[in-house]
Coordinates of C-alpha atoms in Angstrom, one line a residue:
Chain L
X822 CA 105.8 -23.5 20.4
X823 CA 108.6 -22.0 22.6
X824 CA 107.7 -18.5 21.2
X825 CA 104.0 -18.7 22.0
X826 CA 105.1 -19.9 25.5
X827 CA 107.2 -16.9 26.0
X828 CA 104.6 -14.5 24.8
X829 CA 101.7 -15.9 27.0
X830 CA 104.1 -15.9 30.0
X831 CA 105.1 -12.3 29.7
X832 CA 101.4 -11.2 29.0
X833 CA 99.8 -13.1 32.0
X834 CA 102.3 -14.7 34.4
X835 CA 105.2 -12.1 34.5
X836 CA 102.9 -9.1 33.8
X837 CA 105.0 -6.0 34.1
X838 CA 102.4 -4.3 36.4
X839 CA 100.8 -6.9 38.4
X840 CA 104.0 -9.1 39.1
X841 CA 106.7 -6.6 39.1
X842 CA 105.0 -3.1 39.5
X843 CA 106.9 -1.6 36.7
X844 CA 105.8 1.7 35.0
X845 CA 103.5 2.2 38.0
X846 CA 104.1 6.1 37.9
X847 CA 102.4 6.6 34.5
X848 CA 100.1 3.8 35.0
X849 CA 98.6 5.7 38.2
X850 CA 99.0 9.1 36.6
X851 CA 97.4 8.4 33.2
X852 CA 94.7 5.9 33.9
X853 CA 91.8 8.4 34.5
X854 CA 90.0 7.6 31.2
X855 CA 90.1 4.6 28.9
X856 CA 91.1 6.4 25.7
X857 CA 94.2 8.2 26.9
X858 CA 95.4 5.1 28.6
X859 CA 94.9 3.0 25.6
X860 CA 97.0 5.5 23.7
X861 CA 99.7 5.3 26.3
X862 CA 99.4 1.5 26.2
X863 CA 100.0 1.4 22.4
X864 CA 102.9 3.7 22.7
X865 CA 104.7 1.7 25.4
X866 CA 104.2 -1.6 23.3
X867 CA 105.5 0.2 20.3
X868 CA 108.7 1.5 22.0
X869 CA 109.3 -1.9 23.8
X870 CA 109.2 -3.7 20.5
X871 CA 111.9 -1.4 19.1
X872 CA 114.2 -0.8 22.0
X873 CA 114.4 -4.3 23.5
X874 CA 115.7 -5.9 20.2
X875 CA 118.1 -3.0 19.6
X876 CA 119.5 -3.4 23.2
X877 CA 119.6 -7.2 22.8
X878 CA 122.0 -6.6 19.8
X879 CA 124.0 -3.9 21.7
X880 CA 124.3 -6.4 24.6
X881 CA 125.3 -9.2 22.4
X882 CA 127.8 -7.4 20.3
X883 CA 129.3 -4.9 22.5
X884 CA 128.7 -5.6 26.3
X885 CA 128.5 -9.1 27.3
X886 CA 131.9 -10.7 28.3
X887 CA 133.9 -11.5 25.2
X888 CA 131.4 -9.9 23.0
X889 CA 133.7 -7.8 21.1
X890 CA 135.6 -10.8 19.6
X891 CA 134.1 -10.1 16.2
X892 CA 136.1 -6.9 15.9
X893 CA 139.5 -8.4 16.7
X894 CA 140.7 -11.3 18.7
X895 CA 142.5 -9.0 21.1
X896 CA 139.3 -7.7 22.5
X897 CA 137.9 -11.2 23.2
X898 CA 138.4 -10.9 26.9
X899 CA 137.0 -7.4 27.3
X900 CA 134.0 -7.3 29.7
X901 CA 131.9 -4.1 29.3
X902 CA 128.8 -5.4 31.2
X903 CA 129.1 -2.9 34.0
X904 CA 128.3 -0.2 31.2
X905 CA 125.1 -1.7 30.4
X906 CA 122.9 0.6 32.5
X907 CA 124.2 3.8 30.7
X908 CA 124.2 2.1 27.4
X909 CA 120.5 0.8 27.6
X910 CA 119.1 4.3 28.9
X911 CA 121.2 6.0 26.2
X912 CA 119.7 3.8 23.6
X913 CA 116.2 4.1 25.0
X914 CA 116.5 7.9 25.2
X915 CA 117.9 8.2 21.6
X916 CA 115.2 5.8 20.1
X917 CA 112.5 7.5 21.8
X918 CA 113.5 10.7 20.5
X919 CA 113.9 9.2 16.9
X920 CA 110.7 7.4 17.1
X921 CA 108.9 10.7 17.8
X922 CA 110.6 12.5 14.9
X923 CA 109.8 9.6 12.4
X924 CA 106.2 9.2 13.5
X925 CA 105.7 13.0 13.3
X926 CA 107.1 13.1 9.7
X927 CA 105.3 10.0 8.2
X928 CA 102.1 9.7 10.3
X929 CA 100.8 12.9 11.6
X930 CA 97.6 11.2 12.7
X931 CA 99.3 8.5 14.8
X932 CA 101.6 11.4 16.1
X933 CA 98.7 13.4 17.3
X934 CA 97.1 10.4 19.1
X935 CA 100.4 9.4 20.8
X936 CA 102.0 12.8 20.9
X937 CA 102.1 13.7 24.6
X938 CA 103.0 10.3 25.7
X939 CA 106.1 9.5 23.6
X940 CA 108.6 11.7 25.5
X941 CA 107.3 10.4 28.7
X942 CA 108.1 6.8 27.9
X943 CA 112.0 7.4 28.0
X944 CA 111.6 7.5 31.7
X945 CA 109.1 4.8 31.9
X946 CA 110.4 2.0 34.2
X947 CA 108.6 -0.6 32.1
X948 CA 110.6 0.1 29.0
X949 CA 114.0 0.2 30.9
X950 CA 113.2 -3.1 32.8
X951 CA 112.2 -4.6 29.4
X952 CA 115.9 -4.4 28.5
X953 CA 117.2 -5.4 31.8
X954 CA 115.0 -8.5 32.1
X955 CA 116.1 -9.3 28.6
X956 CA 119.7 -9.3 29.7
X957 CA 119.1 -11.1 33.0
X958 CA 116.9 -13.9 31.6
X959 CA 119.4 -14.5 28.7
X960 CA 117.2 -15.0 25.8
X961 CA 119.0 -17.0 23.2
X962 CA 117.8 -15.6 19.8
X963 CA 116.0 -12.7 18.1
X964 CA 112.6 -14.4 18.0
X965 CA 112.4 -15.0 21.7
X966 CA 113.4 -11.4 22.4
X967 CA 110.7 -10.1 20.2
X968 CA 108.1 -12.3 21.7
X969 CA 109.2 -11.3 25.1
X970 CA 109.1 -7.5 24.1
X971 CA 105.5 -7.9 22.4
X972 CA 104.2 -9.9 25.3
X973 CA 105.4 -7.3 27.9
X974 CA 103.9 -4.5 26.0
X975 CA 100.5 -6.3 25.5
X976 CA 100.5 -7.0 29.3
X977 CA 101.1 -3.5 30.2
X978 CA 98.5 -2.4 27.7
X979 CA 95.9 -4.8 29.2
X980 CA 96.7 -3.7 32.8
X981 CA 96.3 0.0 32.1
X982 CA 93.1 -0.3 30.0
X983 CA 91.6 -2.5 32.7
X984 CA 92.4 -0.2 35.5
X985 CA 91.1 2.7 33.5
X986 CA 87.9 1.3 32.8
X987 CA 87.3 0.4 36.6
X988 CA 88.3 3.9 37.6
X989 CA 85.7 5.4 35.3
X990 CA 83.0 3.2 37.0
X991 CA 84.3 4.0 40.4
X992 CA 83.6 7.6 40.0
X993 CA 79.9 6.9 40.7
X994 CA 80.4 4.8 44.0
X995 CA 80.8 5.7 47.6
X996 CA 84.5 5.6 48.5
X997 CA 85.6 6.9 51.9
X998 CA 86.9 10.4 51.4
X999 CA 90.3 9.6 52.8
X1000 CA 90.8 6.6 50.3
X1001 CA 89.5 8.4 47.2
X1002 CA 91.8 8.8 44.1
X1003 CA 95.1 7.3 44.7
X1004 CA 94.5 5.2 47.8
X1005 CA 91.6 3.1 46.1
X1006 CA 93.5 2.8 43.0
X1007 CA 96.4 1.0 45.0
X1008 CA 94.0 -1.3 46.6
X1009 CA 92.2 -2.3 43.4
X1010 CA 95.5 -2.8 41.7
X1011 CA 96.5 -5.1 44.5
X1012 CA 93.2 -7.1 44.2
X1013 CA 93.8 -7.3 40.3
X1014 CA 97.3 -8.5 41.0
X1015 CA 95.9 -11.3 43.1
X1016 CA 93.5 -12.3 40.3
X1017 CA 96.4 -12.3 37.8
X1018 CA 98.3 -14.7 40.1
X1019 CA 95.9 -17.4 39.3
X1020 CA 97.6 -17.5 35.9
X1021 CA 100.8 -18.6 37.5
X1022 CA 102.1 -22.0 36.4
X1023 CA 100.5 -21.8 32.9
X1024 CA 102.7 -23.6 30.4
X1025 CA 102.1 -24.3 26.8
Chain X
X1406 CA 108.7 18.5 55.2
X1407 CA 109.0 15.8 52.6
X1408 CA 108.6 12.9 54.9
X1409 CA 105.1 13.6 55.9
X1410 CA 103.0 16.3 54.4
X1411 CA 104.7 15.8 51.1
X1412 CA 105.8 12.4 51.1
X1413 CA 107.1 11.2 47.6
X1414 CA 105.4 7.9 47.8
X1415 CA 102.0 8.5 49.4
X1416 CA 101.3 12.1 48.4
X1417 CA 103.3 12.8 45.3
X1418 CA 102.9 9.1 44.1
X1419 CA 106.4 8.9 42.7
X1420 CA 108.8 6.0 42.7
X1421 CA 106.1 3.2 43.3
X1422 CA 107.7 0.6 41.1
X1423 CA 110.7 -0.1 43.1
X1424 CA 109.0 0.7 46.4
X1425 CA 106.8 -2.4 46.2
X1426 CA 108.9 -5.1 44.6
X1427 CA 111.8 -5.0 46.9
X1428 CA 110.0 -5.0 50.3
X1429 CA 109.2 -8.6 50.9
X1430 CA 112.1 -8.6 53.3
X1431 CA 113.4 -5.7 55.7
X1432 CA 117.1 -6.2 54.5
X1433 CA 116.8 -5.4 50.9
X1434 CA 114.3 -2.8 51.6
X1435 CA 116.8 -1.0 53.8
X1436 CA 119.6 -1.4 51.3
X1437 CA 117.3 -0.1 48.5
X1438 CA 116.3 2.9 50.8
X1439 CA 119.9 3.8 51.3
X1440 CA 120.8 3.5 47.6
X1441 CA 117.8 5.7 46.5
X1442 CA 118.6 8.3 49.2
X1443 CA 122.2 8.7 48.2
X1444 CA 121.4 8.8 44.4
X1445 CA 118.6 11.5 44.9
X1446 CA 120.7 13.6 47.2
X1447 CA 124.0 13.6 45.0
X1448 CA 122.2 14.0 41.6
X1449 CA 120.1 16.9 43.0
X1450 CA 123.4 18.5 44.2
X1451 CA 125.1 17.8 40.7
X1452 CA 122.3 19.0 38.6
X1453 CA 121.8 22.1 40.7
X1454 CA 125.6 22.9 40.3
X1455 CA 125.2 22.5 36.6
X1456 CA 121.8 24.1 36.2
X1457 CA 122.8 27.3 34.6
X1458 CA 125.0 25.5 31.8
X1459 CA 122.5 22.9 30.8
X1460 CA 120.6 23.9 27.6
X1461 CA 116.8 23.3 28.3
X1462 CA 116.3 21.3 25.2
X1463 CA 118.7 18.4 26.0
X1464 CA 118.2 18.5 29.9
X1465 CA 116.5 15.2 30.1
X1466 CA 119.4 13.4 28.5
X1467 CA 121.9 15.4 30.7
X1468 CA 119.9 14.3 33.8
X1469 CA 119.8 10.8 32.7
X1470 CA 123.5 10.5 32.1
X1471 CA 124.4 12.1 35.6
X1472 CA 121.8 9.8 37.3
X1473 CA 123.0 6.6 35.5
X1474 CA 126.5 7.4 36.4
X1475 CA 125.6 7.5 40.0
X1476 CA 123.5 4.4 39.7
X1477 CA 126.4 2.5 38.1
X1478 CA 128.6 3.6 41.1
X1479 CA 126.0 2.5 43.6
X1480 CA 125.5 -0.8 41.7
X1481 CA 129.1 -1.7 41.6
X1482 CA 129.5 -0.9 45.5
X1483 CA 126.4 -3.1 46.3
X1484 CA 128.0 -5.9 44.2
X1485 CA 131.3 -5.5 46.0
X1486 CA 130.2 -5.4 49.6
X1487 CA 126.6 -7.0 50.0
X1488 CA 126.6 -9.4 47.1
X1489 CA 123.5 -11.5 48.2
X1490 CA 121.3 -8.5 48.6
X1491 CA 122.4 -7.1 45.2
X1492 CA 121.4 -10.4 43.8
X1493 CA 118.0 -10.2 45.4
X1494 CA 117.4 -6.7 44.2
X1495 CA 118.4 -7.8 40.7
X1496 CA 117.2 -5.3 38.1
X1497 CA 115.8 -2.8 40.6
X1498 CA 119.1 -1.2 41.4
X1499 CA 119.2 -0.4 37.7
X1500 CA 115.8 0.9 37.8
X1501 CA 116.7 3.7 40.1
X1502 CA 117.7 5.5 36.9
X1503 CA 114.0 5.6 35.8
X1504 CA 112.8 6.1 39.4
X1505 CA 110.3 8.9 39.1
X1506 CA 111.5 10.5 42.5
X1507 CA 114.9 11.1 41.0
X1508 CA 113.6 12.7 37.8
X1509 CA 110.7 14.4 39.6
X1510 CA 112.9 16.1 42.1
X1511 CA 115.5 17.1 39.4
X1512 CA 112.8 18.7 37.4
X1513 CA 110.8 20.2 40.1
X1514 CA 113.5 21.4 42.4
X1515 CA 117.1 21.2 41.4
X1516 CA 116.8 22.8 38.1
X1517 CA 115.7 26.1 39.7
X1518 CA 117.5 26.1 43.2
X1519 CA 120.9 26.7 44.5
X1520 CA 123.0 23.5 45.5
X1521 CA 122.6 23.5 49.2
X1522 CA 118.7 23.6 49.4
X1523 CA 118.7 21.0 46.5
X1524 CA 120.9 18.7 48.5
X1525 CA 118.7 19.1 51.6
X1526 CA 115.6 18.6 49.3
X1527 CA 117.2 15.3 48.0
X1528 CA 117.9 13.9 51.4
X1529 CA 114.4 14.8 52.7
X1530 CA 112.7 13.1 49.8
X1531 CA 115.2 10.2 50.0
X1532 CA 114.2 9.9 53.8
X1533 CA 110.4 10.0 53.0
X1534 CA 110.9 7.3 50.6
X1535 CA 113.0 5.3 53.0
X1536 CA 110.2 5.6 55.8
X1537 CA 107.7 3.9 53.5
X1538 CA 110.0 1.3 52.4
X1539 CA 111.1 0.3 55.9
X1540 CA 107.5 0.2 57.1
X1541 CA 106.4 -2.1 54.3
X1542 CA 109.6 -4.2 54.8
X1543 CA 109.0 -4.6 58.5
X1544 CA 105.2 -5.5 58.3
X1545 CA 105.7 -7.8 55.3
X1546 CA 108.7 -9.6 56.8
X1547 CA 107.2 -9.9 60.3
X1548 CA 103.8 -11.1 59.3
X1549 CA 104.8 -12.9 56.0
X1550 CA 107.7 -15.0 57.1
X1551 CA 107.8 -14.4 60.8
X1552 CA 111.3 -13.0 60.9
X1553 CA 113.1 -9.7 61.2
X1554 CA 116.3 -9.1 59.5
X1555 CA 116.6 -12.9 59.1
X1556 CA 116.0 -13.4 62.8
X1557 CA 113.1 -15.8 63.7
X1558 CA 111.1 -13.5 65.9
X1559 CA 107.8 -15.4 65.8
X1560 CA 109.6 -18.7 66.7
X1561 CA 111.5 -17.4 69.5
X1562 CA 108.4 -15.8 71.1
X1563 CA 106.8 -19.2 70.7
X1564 CA 103.8 -18.1 68.7
X1565 CA 103.8 -21.2 66.6
X1566 CA 102.9 -23.3 69.7
X1567 CA 99.6 -21.5 69.9
X1568 CA 98.8 -22.5 66.4
X1569 CA 100.1 -19.2 64.8
X1570 CA 100.6 -19.4 61.0
X1571 CA 102.6 -17.2 58.7
X1572 CA 100.6 -15.1 56.5
X1573 CA 101.9 -16.3 53.1
X1574 CA 99.8 -13.6 51.3
X1575 CA 102.1 -10.8 52.8
X1576 CA 105.1 -12.1 50.9
X1577 CA 103.2 -11.8 47.5
X1578 CA 103.5 -8.7 45.4
X1579 CA 99.9 -7.6 45.4
X1580 CA 99.8 -7.3 49.3
X1581 CA 102.3 -4.5 49.1
X1582 CA 100.0 -2.5 46.9
X1583 CA 97.0 -3.0 49.4
X1584 CA 99.3 -2.1 52.3
X1585 CA 100.4 1.2 50.6
X1586 CA 96.7 1.9 50.0
X1587 CA 96.1 1.4 53.7
X1588 CA 99.1 3.7 54.8
X1589 CA 97.7 6.4 52.3
X1590 CA 94.2 5.9 53.9
X1591 CA 95.6 6.4 57.6
X1592 CA 97.6 9.4 56.6
X1593 CA 94.9 11.2 54.8
X1594 CA 92.4 10.3 57.6
X1595 CA 94.9 12.2 59.9
X1596 CA 95.6 15.1 57.5
X1597 CA 92.2 16.0 56.0
X1598 CA 93.6 18.6 53.6
X1599 CA 95.4 15.8 51.6
X1600 CA 92.2 14.4 50.5
X1601 CA 91.1 14.6 46.9

């Protein structure tokens, strides 16, 4: 039950885009058609599902205060948490590179559909913040971390597909010329954010 | 002119993520603006000094390492001197690393220009970002909670006696998006050539 709760919460209540505005840059740049934005959404979910658990292990066994006690008792009071930013981004960059090579090798079809988006994801704030929120909210075991990562990814996917669909329809409507393009996208995202706020307080 | 015609937020549409989440009050907005300006300027300078020795294939990783080193420094400084604000900013200081302004300027400018212009470009873009952040912080704090920098402006002017109420919507995150949309609208109405 706890797991479902975390999943639902990170999809709707703590939605990466509508509640925290994370990953906005690629969200605004790529959301012109539904097809490409679905591709990017899947890629982000995929990368989140791999990087967040790995960073959880890195945090638990290397960075948190006293985490290195399992190597030798002398290291029990070493606190490396100030290194977590560098470690997380290094892990993310390395994993994105690795995922790209593995996918290219074993599933060329998937690679062709994700291809361009994979390298972009290394600098997507949604991925980085997945790891940082994981550290800040102190999830206690692997299951919770996985649910959180999956939920955040699905939430991001939903958001980008929704805005892309709206933008496709919007092309046929009259928008003031000064507001066309980026301006109206901002305002629509704001309104969608308001709509998503009605999910606040849902608890299973 | 990175602060008006080529503003990183409203024209290049970079660095939106952090810009919206930290502006519910003026103080964190100003702190965030200063940190981002420092990081952009210094990382532009450093990458520009190293630009001839970085192999193009691994440049993203080199850039990330330089930027994250600077961000860790800023993060520790904030924790030491303004602990309450750094608590409020939470993960957003760390997210300067993946802030698109930083990476965007490194890729677009610092990799192909000498150190001094790069430093100026970094400062200019940082200022452009700061202006938007400060406008947003000012409007949202004044209308949302009736204070400025923690000082109760609306109360001391006596507006509450006339039945004035704070606009709670302003503090909520979606309002920041709508405000940015309005800023873009105003700016493009004045500069017709920016329209799409």
